[in-house]
Short mmCIF file of C-alpha atoms and ligand atoms in Angstrom, two decimals:
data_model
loop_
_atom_site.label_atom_id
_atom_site.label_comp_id
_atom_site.label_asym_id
_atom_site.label_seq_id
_atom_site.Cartn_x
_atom_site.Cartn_y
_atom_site.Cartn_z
CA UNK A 5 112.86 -77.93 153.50
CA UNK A 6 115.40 -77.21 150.81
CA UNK A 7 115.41 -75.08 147.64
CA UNK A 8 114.45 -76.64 144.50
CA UNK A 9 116.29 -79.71 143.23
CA UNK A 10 118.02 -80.37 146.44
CA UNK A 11 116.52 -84.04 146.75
CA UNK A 12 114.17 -83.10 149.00
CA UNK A 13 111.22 -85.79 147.14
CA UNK A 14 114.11 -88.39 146.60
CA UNK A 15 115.04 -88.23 150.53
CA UNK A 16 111.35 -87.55 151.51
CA UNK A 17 110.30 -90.67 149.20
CA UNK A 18 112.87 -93.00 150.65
CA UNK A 19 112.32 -91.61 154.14
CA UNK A 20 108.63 -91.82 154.35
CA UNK A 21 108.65 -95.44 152.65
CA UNK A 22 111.29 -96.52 155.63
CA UNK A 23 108.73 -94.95 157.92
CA UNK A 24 105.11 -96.10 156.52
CA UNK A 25 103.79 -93.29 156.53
CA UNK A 26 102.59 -91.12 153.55
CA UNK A 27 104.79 -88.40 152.13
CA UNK A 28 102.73 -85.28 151.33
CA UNK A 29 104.56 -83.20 148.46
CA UNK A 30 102.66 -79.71 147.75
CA UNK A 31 104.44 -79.53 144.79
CA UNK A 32 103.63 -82.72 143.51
CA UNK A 33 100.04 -82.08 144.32
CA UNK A 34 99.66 -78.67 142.32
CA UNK A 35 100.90 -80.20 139.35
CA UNK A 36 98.63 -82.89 139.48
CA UNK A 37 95.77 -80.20 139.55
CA UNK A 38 97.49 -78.46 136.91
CA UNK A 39 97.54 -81.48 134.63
CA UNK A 40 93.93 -82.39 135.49
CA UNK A 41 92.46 -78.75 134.58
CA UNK A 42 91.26 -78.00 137.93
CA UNK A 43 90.33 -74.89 139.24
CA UNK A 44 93.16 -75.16 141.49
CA UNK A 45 95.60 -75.91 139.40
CA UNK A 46 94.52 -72.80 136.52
CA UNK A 47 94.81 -71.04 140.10
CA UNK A 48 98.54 -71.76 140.45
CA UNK A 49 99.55 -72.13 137.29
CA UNK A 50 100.93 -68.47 136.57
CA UNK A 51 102.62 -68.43 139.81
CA UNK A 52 104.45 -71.54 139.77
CA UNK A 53 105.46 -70.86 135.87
CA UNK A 54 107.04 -68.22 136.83
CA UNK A 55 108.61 -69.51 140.09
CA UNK A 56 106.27 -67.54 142.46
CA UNK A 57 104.99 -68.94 145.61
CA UNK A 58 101.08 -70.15 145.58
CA UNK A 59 98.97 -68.55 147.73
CA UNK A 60 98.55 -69.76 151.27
CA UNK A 61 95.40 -70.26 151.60
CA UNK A 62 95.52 -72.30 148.39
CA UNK A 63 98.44 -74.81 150.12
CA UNK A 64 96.74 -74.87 153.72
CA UNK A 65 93.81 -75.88 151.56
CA UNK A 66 95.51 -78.56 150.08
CA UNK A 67 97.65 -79.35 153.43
CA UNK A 68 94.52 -79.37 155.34
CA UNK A 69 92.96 -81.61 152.93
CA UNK A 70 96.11 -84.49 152.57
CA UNK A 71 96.15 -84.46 156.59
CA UNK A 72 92.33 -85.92 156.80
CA UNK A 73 93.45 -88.86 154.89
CA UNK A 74 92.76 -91.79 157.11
CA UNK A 75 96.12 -92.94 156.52
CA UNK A 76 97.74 -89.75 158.00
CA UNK A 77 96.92 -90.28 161.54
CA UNK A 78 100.04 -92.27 162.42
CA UNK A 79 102.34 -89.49 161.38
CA UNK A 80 103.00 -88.09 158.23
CA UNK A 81 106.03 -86.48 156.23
CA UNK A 82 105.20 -82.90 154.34
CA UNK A 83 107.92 -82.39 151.74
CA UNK A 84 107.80 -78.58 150.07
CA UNK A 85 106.09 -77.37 152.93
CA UNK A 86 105.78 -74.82 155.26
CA UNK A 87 107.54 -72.46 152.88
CA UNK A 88 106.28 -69.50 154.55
CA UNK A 89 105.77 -68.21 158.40
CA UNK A 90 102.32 -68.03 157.76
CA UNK A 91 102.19 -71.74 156.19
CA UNK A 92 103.91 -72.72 159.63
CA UNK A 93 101.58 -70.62 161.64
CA UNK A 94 98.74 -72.44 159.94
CA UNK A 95 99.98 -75.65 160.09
CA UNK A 96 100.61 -75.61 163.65
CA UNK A 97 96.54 -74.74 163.87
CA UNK A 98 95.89 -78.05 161.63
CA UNK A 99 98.04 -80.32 164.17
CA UNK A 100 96.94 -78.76 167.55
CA UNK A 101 93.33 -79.13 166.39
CA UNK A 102 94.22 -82.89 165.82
CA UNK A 103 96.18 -83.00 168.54
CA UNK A 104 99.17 -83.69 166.79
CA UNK A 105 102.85 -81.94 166.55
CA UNK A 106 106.00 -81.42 164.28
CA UNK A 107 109.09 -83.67 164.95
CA UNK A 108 111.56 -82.70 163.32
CA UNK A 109 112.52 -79.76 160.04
CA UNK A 110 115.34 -81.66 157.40
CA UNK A 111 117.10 -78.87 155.72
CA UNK A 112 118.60 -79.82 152.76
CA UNK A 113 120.70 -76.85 151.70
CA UNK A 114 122.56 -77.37 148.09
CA UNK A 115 125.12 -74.35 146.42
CA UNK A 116 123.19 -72.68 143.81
CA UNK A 117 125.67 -73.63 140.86
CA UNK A 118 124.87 -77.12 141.43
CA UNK A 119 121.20 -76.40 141.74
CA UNK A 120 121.18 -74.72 138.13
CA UNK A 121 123.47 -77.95 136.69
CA UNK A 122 120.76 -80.12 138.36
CA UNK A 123 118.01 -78.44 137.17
CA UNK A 124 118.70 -77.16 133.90
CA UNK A 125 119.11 -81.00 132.68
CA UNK A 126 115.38 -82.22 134.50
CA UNK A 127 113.43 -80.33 131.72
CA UNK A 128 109.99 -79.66 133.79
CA UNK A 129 108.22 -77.06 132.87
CA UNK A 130 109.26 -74.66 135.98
CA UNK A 131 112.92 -75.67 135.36
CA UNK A 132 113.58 -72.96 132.85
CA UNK A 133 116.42 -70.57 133.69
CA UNK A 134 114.63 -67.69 134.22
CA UNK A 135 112.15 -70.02 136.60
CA UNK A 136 114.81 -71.42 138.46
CA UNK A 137 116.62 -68.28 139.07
CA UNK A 138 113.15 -66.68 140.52
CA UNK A 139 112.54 -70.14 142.39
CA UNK A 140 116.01 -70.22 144.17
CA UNK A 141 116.15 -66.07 145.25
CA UNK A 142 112.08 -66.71 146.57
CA UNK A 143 113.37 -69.62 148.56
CA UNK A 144 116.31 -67.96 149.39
CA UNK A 145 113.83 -64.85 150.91
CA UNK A 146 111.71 -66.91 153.20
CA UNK A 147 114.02 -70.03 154.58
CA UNK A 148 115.83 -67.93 157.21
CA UNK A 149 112.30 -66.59 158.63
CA UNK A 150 110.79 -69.81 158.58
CA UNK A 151 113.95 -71.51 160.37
CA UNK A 152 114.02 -68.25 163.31
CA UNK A 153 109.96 -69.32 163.96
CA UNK A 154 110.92 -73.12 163.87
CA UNK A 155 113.70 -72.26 166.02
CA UNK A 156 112.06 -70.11 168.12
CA UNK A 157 109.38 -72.76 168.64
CA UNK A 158 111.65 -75.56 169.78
CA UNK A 159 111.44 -77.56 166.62
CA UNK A 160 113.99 -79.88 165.78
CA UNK A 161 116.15 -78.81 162.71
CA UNK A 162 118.39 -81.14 161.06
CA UNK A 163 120.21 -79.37 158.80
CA UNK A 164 121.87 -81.88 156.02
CA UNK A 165 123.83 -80.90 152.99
CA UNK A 166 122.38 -82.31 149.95
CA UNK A 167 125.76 -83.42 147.84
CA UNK A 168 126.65 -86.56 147.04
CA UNK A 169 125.64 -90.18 147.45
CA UNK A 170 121.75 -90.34 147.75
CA UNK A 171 121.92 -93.45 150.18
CA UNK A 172 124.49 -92.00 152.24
CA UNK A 173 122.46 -88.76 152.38
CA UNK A 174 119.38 -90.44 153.33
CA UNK A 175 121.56 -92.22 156.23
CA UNK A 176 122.99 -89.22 157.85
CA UNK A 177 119.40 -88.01 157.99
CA UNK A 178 118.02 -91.04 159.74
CA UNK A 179 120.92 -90.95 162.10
CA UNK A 180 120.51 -87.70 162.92
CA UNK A 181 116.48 -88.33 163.90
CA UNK A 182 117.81 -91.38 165.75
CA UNK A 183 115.69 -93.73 163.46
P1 AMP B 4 108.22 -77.83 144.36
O1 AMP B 4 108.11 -79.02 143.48
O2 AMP B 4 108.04 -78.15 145.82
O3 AMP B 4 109.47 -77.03 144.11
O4 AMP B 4 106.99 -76.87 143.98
C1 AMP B 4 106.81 -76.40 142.66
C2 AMP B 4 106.06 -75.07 142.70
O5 AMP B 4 104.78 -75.24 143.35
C3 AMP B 4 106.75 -73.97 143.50
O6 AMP B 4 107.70 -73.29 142.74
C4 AMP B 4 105.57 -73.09 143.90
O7 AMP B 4 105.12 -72.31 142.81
C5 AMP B 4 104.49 -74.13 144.18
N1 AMP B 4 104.52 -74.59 145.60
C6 AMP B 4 104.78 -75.85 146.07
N2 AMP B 4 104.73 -75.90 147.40
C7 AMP B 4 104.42 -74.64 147.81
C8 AMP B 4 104.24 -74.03 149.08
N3 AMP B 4 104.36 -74.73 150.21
N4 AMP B 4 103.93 -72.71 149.10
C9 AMP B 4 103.79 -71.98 147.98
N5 AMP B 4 103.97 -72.48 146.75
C10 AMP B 4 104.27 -73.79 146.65
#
């Protein structure tokens, strides 16, 4: 978890590589379907323009999908997702039904006015200033809901600040999920 431009694919990318297993970005999956045309991605293409949140049923589509890759039965790391209760509620159906269960939330938190300096030099499409702005207050509206259910369900949360040296960052995470 972790608003936009915190380093959440950076750490998830270096953590799931140290880890073999595959790193499942929603994100990076939507805009994949949006370059390819597919129904899908003209689906979520006016919501993530303008910093909106896709659907649910849309993500636990494409969740639900990524998880019966072969390759995802070891374990697997989700990066942009559950952003939502109900994306949590639903993804605790996929991993009981396959017998599977979360280890551990990283929450990356980052101060806004580094956010906008971060993201106001990457130049995607969503990173407009108007886009951001919408991205960070939607993010800002559903993490604390989403970390009461995780907490509430006994899930580990490691809660890391995302400044500074991307190494060290990474670090600190795996220490704190004793890897
Ligand atoms: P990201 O790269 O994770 O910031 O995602 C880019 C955009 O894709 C977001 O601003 C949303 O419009 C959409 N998106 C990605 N993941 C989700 C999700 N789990 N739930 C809803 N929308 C999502």
């Amino acid at each position: 978890m972790g608003p936009p431009g915190a380093g959440k694919g950076t750490q998830g990318e270096l953590l799931a590589r140290r880890l073999g297993i595959p790193r499942y970005s929603t994100g990076d999956i939507l805009r994949q379907a949006l370059r390819e045309g597919t129904p899908m991605g003209l689906e979520a293409k006016r919501n993530m323009h303008a910093g909106e949140l896709v659907p649910d049923d849309v993500i636990l589509g494409i969740v639900g999908e990524a998880l019966e890759h072969e390759d995802s039965e070891p374990g697997f790391l989700l990066d942009g997702f559950p952003r939502t209760v109900a994306q949590a509620e639903g993804l605790s159906r996929l991993l009981s039904d396959r017998g599977q269960q979360l280890d551990a939330i990283v929450d990356m938190s980052v101060p806004d006015e580094e956010i906008m300096k971060r993201l106001s030099t990457r130049g995607r499409k969503d990173d407009l200033l108007e886009t951001i702005k919408r991205r960070l207050e939607v993010y800002g509206a559903k993490k604390q809901p989403l970390l009461d259910w995780y907490a509430n369900s006994g899930v580990r949360i490691v809660s890391v600040m995302g400044v500074g040296d991307i190494d060290e960052i990474q670090a600190y995470i795996l220490d704190c999920l004793s890897l």
